[in-house]
mmCIF file of C-alpha atoms in Angstrom:
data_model
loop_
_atom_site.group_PDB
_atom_site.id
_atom_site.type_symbol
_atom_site.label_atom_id
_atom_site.label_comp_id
_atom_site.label_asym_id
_atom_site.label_seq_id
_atom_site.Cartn_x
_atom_site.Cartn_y
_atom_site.Cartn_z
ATOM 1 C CA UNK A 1467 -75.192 82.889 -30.256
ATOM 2 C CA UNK A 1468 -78.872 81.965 -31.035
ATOM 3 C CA UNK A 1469 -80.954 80.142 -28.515
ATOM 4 C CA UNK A 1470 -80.777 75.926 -29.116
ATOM 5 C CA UNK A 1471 -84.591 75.871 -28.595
ATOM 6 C CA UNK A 1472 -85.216 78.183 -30.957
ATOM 7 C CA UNK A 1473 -82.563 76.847 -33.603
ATOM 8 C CA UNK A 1474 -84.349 73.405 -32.808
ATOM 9 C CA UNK A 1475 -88.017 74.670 -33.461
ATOM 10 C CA UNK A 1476 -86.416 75.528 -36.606
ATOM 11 C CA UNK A 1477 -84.883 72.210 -38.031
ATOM 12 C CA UNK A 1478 -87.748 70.600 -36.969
ATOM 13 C CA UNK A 1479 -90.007 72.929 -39.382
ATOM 14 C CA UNK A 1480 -87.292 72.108 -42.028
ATOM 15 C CA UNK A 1481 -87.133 68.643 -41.953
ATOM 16 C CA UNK A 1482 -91.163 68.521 -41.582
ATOM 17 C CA UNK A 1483 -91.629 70.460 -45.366
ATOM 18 C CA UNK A 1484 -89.910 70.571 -48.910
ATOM 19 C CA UNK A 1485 -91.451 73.957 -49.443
ATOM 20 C CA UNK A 1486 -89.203 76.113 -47.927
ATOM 21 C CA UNK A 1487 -88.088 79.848 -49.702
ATOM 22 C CA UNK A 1488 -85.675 82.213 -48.164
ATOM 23 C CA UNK A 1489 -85.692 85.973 -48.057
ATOM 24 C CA UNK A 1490 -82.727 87.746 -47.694
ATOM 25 C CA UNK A 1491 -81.290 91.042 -47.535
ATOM 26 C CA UNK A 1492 -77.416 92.306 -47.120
ATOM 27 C CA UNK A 1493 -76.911 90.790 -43.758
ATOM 28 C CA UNK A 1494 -76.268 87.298 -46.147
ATOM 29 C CA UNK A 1495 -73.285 88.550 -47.912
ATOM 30 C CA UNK A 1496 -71.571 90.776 -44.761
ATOM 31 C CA UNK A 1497 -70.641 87.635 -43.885
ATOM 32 C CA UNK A 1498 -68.642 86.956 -46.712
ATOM 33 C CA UNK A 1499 -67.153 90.287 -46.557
ATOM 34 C CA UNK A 1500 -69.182 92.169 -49.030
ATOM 35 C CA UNK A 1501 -69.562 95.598 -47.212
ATOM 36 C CA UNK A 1502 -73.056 96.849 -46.735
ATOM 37 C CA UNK A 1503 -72.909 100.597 -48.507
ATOM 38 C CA UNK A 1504 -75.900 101.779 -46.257
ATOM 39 C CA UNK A 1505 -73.508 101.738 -42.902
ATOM 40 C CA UNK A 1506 -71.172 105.039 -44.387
ATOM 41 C CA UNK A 1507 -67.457 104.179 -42.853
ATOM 42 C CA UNK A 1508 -64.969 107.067 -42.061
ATOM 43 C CA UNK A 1509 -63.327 105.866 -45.145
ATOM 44 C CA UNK A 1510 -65.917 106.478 -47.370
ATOM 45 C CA UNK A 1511 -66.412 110.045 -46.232
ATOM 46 C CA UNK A 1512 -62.749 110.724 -46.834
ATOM 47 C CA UNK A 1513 -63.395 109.787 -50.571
ATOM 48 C CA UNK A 1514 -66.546 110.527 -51.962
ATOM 49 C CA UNK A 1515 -68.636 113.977 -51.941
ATOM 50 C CA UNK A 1516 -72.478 112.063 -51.717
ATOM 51 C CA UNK A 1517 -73.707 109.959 -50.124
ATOM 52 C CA UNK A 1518 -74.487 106.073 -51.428
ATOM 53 C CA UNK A 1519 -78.002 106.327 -51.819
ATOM 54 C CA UNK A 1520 -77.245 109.473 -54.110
ATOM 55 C CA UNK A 1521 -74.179 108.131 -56.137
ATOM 56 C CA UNK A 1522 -76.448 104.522 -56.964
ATOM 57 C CA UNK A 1523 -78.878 106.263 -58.265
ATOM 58 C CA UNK A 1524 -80.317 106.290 -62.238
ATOM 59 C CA UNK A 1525 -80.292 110.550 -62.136
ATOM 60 C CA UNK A 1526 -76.633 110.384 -60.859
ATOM 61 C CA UNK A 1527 -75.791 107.482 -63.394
ATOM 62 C CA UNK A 1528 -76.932 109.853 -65.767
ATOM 63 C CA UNK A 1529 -75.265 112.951 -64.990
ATOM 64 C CA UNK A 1530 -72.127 111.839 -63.536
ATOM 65 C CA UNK A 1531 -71.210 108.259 -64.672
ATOM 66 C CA UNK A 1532 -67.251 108.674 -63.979
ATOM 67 C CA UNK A 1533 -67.955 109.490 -60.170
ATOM 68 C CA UNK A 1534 -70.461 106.254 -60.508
ATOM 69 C CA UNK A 1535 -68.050 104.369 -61.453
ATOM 70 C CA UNK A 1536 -65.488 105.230 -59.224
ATOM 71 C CA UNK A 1537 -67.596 104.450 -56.363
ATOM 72 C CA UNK A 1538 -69.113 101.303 -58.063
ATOM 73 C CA UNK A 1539 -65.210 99.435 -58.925
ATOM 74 C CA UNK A 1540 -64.332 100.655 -55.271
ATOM 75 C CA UNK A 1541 -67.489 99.603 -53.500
ATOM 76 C CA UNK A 1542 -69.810 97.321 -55.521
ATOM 77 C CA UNK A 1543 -67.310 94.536 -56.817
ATOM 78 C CA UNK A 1544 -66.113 92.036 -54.719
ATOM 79 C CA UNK A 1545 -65.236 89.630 -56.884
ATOM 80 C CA UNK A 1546 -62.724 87.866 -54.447
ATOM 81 C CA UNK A 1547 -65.980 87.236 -51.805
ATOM 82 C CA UNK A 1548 -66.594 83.563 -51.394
ATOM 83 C CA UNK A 1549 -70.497 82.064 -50.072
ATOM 84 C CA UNK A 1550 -70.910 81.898 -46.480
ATOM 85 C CA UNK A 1551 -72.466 78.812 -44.446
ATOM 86 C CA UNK A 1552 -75.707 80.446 -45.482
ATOM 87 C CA UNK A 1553 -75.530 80.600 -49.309
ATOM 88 C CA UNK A 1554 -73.801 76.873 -48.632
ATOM 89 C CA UNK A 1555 -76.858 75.680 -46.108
ATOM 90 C CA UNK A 1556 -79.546 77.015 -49.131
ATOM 91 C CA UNK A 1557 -77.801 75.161 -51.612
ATOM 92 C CA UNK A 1558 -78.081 71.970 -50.207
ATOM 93 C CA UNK A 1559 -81.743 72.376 -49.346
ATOM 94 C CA UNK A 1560 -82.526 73.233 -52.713
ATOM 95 C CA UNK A 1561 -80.213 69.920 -54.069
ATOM 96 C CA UNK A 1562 -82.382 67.796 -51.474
ATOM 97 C CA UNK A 1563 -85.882 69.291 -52.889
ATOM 98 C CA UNK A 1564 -86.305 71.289 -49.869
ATOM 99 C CA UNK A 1565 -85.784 74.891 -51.181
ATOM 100 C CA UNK A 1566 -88.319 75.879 -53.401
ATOM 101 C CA UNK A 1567 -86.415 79.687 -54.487
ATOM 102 C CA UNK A 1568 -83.808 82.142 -52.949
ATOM 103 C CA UNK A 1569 -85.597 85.397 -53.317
ATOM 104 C CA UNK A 1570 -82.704 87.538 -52.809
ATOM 105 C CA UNK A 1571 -82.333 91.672 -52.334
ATOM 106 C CA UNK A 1572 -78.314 91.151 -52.795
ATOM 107 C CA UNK A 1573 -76.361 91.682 -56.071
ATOM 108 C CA UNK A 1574 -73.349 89.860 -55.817
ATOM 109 C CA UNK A 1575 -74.043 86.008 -57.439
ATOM 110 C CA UNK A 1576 -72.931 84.528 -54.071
ATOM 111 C CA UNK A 1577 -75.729 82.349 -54.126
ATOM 112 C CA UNK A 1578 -75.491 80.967 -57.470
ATOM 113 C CA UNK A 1579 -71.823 80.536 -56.442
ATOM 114 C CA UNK A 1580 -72.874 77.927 -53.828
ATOM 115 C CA UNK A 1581 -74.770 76.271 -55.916
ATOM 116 C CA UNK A 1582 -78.219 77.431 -55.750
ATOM 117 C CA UNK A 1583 -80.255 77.234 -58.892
ATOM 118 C CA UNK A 1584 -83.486 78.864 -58.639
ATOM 119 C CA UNK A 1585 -82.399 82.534 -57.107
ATOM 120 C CA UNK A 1586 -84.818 85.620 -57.895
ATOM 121 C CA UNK A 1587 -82.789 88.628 -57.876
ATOM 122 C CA UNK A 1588 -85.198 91.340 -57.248
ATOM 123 C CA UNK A 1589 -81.858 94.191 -57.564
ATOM 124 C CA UNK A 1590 -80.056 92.742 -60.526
ATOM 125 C CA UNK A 1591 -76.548 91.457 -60.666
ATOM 126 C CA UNK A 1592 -72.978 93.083 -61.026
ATOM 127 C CA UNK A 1593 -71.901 89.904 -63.150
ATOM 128 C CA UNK A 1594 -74.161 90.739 -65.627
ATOM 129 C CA UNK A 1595 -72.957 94.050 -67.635
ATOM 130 C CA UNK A 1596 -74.823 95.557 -71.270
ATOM 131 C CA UNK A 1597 -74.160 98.249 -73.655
ATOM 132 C CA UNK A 1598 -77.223 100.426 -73.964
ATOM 133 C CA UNK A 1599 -76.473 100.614 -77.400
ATOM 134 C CA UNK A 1600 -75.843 97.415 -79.033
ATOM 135 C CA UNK A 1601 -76.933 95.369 -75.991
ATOM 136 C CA UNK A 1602 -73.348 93.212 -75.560
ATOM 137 C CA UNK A 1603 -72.760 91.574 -72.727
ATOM 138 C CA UNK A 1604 -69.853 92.254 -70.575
ATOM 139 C CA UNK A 1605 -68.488 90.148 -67.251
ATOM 140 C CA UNK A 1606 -67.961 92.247 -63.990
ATOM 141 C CA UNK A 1607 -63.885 91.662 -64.382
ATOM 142 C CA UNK A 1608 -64.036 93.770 -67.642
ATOM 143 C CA UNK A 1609 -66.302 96.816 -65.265
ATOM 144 C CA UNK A 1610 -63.767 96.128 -62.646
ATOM 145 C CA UNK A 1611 -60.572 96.362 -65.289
ATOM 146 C CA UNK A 1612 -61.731 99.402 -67.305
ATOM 147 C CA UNK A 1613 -61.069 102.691 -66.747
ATOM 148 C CA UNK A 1614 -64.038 105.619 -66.857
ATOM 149 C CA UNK A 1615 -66.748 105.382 -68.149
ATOM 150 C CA UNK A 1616 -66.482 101.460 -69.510
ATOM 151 C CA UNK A 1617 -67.350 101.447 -73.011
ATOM 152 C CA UNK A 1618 -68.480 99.057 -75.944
ATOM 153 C CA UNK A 1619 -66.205 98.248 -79.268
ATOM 154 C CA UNK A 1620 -69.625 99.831 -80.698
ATOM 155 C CA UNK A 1621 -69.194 102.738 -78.643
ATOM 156 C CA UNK A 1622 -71.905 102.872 -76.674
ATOM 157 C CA UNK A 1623 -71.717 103.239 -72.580
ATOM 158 C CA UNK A 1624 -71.653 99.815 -70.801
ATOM 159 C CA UNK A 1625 -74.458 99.587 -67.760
ATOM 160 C CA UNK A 1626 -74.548 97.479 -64.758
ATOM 161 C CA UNK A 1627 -77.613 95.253 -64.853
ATOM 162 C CA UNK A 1628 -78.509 96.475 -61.277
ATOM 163 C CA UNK A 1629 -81.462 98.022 -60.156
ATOM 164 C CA UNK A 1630 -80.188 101.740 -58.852
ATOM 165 C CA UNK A 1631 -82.446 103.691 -56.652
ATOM 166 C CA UNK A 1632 -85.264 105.772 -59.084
ATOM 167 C CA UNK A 1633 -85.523 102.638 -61.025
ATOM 168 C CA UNK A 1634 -88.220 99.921 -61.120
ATOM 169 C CA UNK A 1635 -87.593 96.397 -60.208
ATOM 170 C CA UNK A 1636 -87.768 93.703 -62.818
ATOM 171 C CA UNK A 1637 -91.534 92.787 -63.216
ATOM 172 C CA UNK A 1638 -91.184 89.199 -64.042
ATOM 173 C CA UNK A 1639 -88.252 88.701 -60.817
ATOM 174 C CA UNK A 1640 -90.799 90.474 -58.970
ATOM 175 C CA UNK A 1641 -94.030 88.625 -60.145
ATOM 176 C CA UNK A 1642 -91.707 85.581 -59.976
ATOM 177 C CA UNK A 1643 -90.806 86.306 -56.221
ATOM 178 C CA UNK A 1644 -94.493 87.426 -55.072
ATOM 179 C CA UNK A 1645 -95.483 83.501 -56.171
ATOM 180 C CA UNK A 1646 -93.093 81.453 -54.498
ATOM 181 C CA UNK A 1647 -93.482 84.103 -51.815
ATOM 182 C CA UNK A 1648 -97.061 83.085 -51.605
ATOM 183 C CA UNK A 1649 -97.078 79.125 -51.677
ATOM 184 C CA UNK A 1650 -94.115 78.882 -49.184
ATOM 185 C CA UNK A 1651 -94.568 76.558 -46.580
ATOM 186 C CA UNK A 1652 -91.926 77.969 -44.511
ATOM 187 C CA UNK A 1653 -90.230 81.193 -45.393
ATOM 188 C CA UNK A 1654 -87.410 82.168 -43.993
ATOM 189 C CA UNK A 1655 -86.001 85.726 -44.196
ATOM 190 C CA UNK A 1656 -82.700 86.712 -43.378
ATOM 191 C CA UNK A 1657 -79.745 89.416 -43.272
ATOM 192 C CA UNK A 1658 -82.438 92.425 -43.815
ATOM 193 C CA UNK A 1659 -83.805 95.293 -41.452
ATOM 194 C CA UNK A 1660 -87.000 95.069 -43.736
ATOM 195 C CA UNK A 1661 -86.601 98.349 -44.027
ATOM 196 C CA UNK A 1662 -86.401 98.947 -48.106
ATOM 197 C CA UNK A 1663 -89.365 98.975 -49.657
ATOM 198 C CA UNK A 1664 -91.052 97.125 -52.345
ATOM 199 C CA UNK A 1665 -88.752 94.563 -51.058
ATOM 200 C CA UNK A 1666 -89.731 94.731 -47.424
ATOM 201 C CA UNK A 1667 -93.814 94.553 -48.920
ATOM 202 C CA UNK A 1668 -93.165 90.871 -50.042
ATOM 203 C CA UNK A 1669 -93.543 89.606 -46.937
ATOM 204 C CA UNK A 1670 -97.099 90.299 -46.765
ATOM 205 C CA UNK A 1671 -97.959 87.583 -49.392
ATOM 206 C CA UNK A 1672 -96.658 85.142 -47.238
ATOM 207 C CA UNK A 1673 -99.844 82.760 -46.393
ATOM 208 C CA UNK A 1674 -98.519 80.141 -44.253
ATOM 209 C CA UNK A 1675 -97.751 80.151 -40.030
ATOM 210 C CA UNK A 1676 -94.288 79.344 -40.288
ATOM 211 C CA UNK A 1677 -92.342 82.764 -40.855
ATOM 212 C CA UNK A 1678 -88.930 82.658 -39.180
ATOM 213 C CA UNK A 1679 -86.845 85.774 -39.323
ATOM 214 C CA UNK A 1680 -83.275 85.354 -38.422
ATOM 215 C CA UNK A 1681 -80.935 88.703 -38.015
ATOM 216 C CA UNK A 1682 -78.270 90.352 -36.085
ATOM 217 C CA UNK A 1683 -80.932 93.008 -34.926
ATOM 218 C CA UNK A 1684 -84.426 93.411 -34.068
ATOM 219 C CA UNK A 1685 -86.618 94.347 -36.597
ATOM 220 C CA UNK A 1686 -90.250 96.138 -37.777
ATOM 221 C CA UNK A 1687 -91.836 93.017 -38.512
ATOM 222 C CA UNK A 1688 -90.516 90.602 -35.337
ATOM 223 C CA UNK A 1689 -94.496 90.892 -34.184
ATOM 224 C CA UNK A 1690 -95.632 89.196 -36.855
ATOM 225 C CA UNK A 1691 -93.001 86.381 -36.896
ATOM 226 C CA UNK A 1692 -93.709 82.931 -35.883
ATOM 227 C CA UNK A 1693 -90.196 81.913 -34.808
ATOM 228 C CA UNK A 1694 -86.969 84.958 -34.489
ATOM 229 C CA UNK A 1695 -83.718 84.022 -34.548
ATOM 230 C CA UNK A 1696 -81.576 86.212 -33.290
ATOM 231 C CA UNK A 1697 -77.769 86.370 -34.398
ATOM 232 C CA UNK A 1698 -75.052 86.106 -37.029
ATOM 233 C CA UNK A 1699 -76.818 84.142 -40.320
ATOM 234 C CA UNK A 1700 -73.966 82.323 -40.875
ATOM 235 C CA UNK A 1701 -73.739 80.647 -37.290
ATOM 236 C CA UNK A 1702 -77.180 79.650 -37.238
ATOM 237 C CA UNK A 1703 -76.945 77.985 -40.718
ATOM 238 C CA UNK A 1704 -74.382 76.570 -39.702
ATOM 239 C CA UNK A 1705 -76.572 74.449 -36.937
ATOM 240 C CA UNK A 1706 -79.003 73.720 -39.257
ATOM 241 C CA UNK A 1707 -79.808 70.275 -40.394
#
C-alpha cells in the first residue's frame, strides 16, 4: 500500500490544476487482467517456438502470419477485460476538465471504455482491424472469430492496426503526445518500467515540477521524479480525489 503522505501530496497537486496528462504503460491494464507479453509464463513456452518480441514483429508478420495469429487471438485479445479504478479515476478527471489527454503505450481500448475521450495511442489498437488491400475495416471479434490468416471478402490479408516492433509509431499520435506532453501541468505516468523506447523519451518534454510516477517497481527515471508512488495503480487511484 502507498504511503498517505505521499497519496496526499498528490490530490493536493490534482485538485490545485486542470492540466493534468497521464502516461501509462502495461502496468494500467494488468490490473484488469490483460497479461503483460514481456513477463514469458511457463505456459507460453509450452506453446510457442519464439519469443514475443520476435512473433509481434512486422518481419515475422510478414513471413509467418498464421503463427502471428495464433499467438495474437491467444495473447493479444482480451475482449472480456473490463477498466480498472485507474482507466475509471482518468475518466472522471477528464469529465471534470481536469485531464487534459491519456497518452497511452497500451492497445486494448480500456480507456476509451471508461469513458475517456481524448486518449493518444502511441501503439495502435486491436479494435481497429484493415485489409491492406481494399482498406475495410474489421472489429477485433471478427480477428478473434476467424480462423488463419483473417481475410477480406476482397481477398486481401486483414492487419491489426498495432504498431509491431520494426515499425514506426504514428507521427501525428506521436507529435500529438509530445504537445500535451509538453504543456502538462502535472503529468502523471503510470504502469511502465520506462524501459521501451521512443515511448520512454517522452518524458523528457515534460516542462513543469510536478512529475509523479506511480508503479509496482522502482524505475530508471525515479531521480528525476518530483513525487513516486509506489504500488498497485489501481489502489492508489482508487484514493484519489
Amino acid at each position: 500500500m502507498a504511503q498517505s503522505k505521499q497519496i496526499e501530496q498528490l490530490n493536493e497537486w490534482i485538485k490545485g490544476t486542470d492540466n493534468i496528462v497521464f502516461f501509462g504503460g502495461a502496468g494500467v491494464s494488468t490490473e484488469s487482467g490483460i497479461p503483460d507479453f514481456r513477463s514469458v509464463d511457463g505456459l507460453y513456452n509450452q506453446q510457442y517456438d519464439y519469443p514475443p518480441e520476435t512473433i509481434l514483429s512486422h518481419t515475422f508478420y510478414r513471413r509467418n502470419p498464421a503463427e502471428f495469429y495464433r499467438f495474437y487471438r491467444a495473447k493479444m485479445l482480451c475482449l472480456d477485460a473490463k477498466p480498472n479504478a485507474a482507466h475509471l479515476k482518468l475518466a472522471q478527471w477528464e469529465q471534470e476538465g481536469k485531464l487534459k489527454a491519456v497518452v497511452t503505450q497500451n492497445i486494448d481500448g480500456l480507456h476509451q471504455a471508461a469513458g475517456s475521450k481524448k486518449v493518444l495511442e502511441l501503439h495502435g489498437s486491436v479494435l481497429r482491424n484493415y485489409c491492406e488491400s481494399c482498406g475495410k475495416f474489421y472489429d477485433a471479434a471478427y480477428i478473434l472469430h476467424s480462423e488463419g490468416v483473417p481475410a477480406c471478402e476482397c481477398g486481401g490479408s486483414i492487419k491489426p492496426d498495432v504498431v509491431l516492433y520494426e515499425e514506426g509509431l504514428n507521427q501525428k499520435t506521436l507529435t500529438d503526445a509530445i504537445r500535451s506532453i509538453s504543456e502538462a501541468d502535472v503529468l502523471i505516468v503510470g504502469g511502465t518500467s520506462l524501459a521501451v523506447y521512443p515511448a520512454a523519451g517522452l518524458l523528457d518534454y515534460y516542462n513543469g515540477n510536478k512529475l509523479v510516477l506511480v508503479n509496482k517497481t522502482p524505475t530508471p527515471r525515479d531521480s528525476i521524479a518530483d513525487l513516486v508512488v509506489q504500488g498497485s495503480i489501481g489502489e492508489i487511484f482508487s484514493q484519489l480525489d
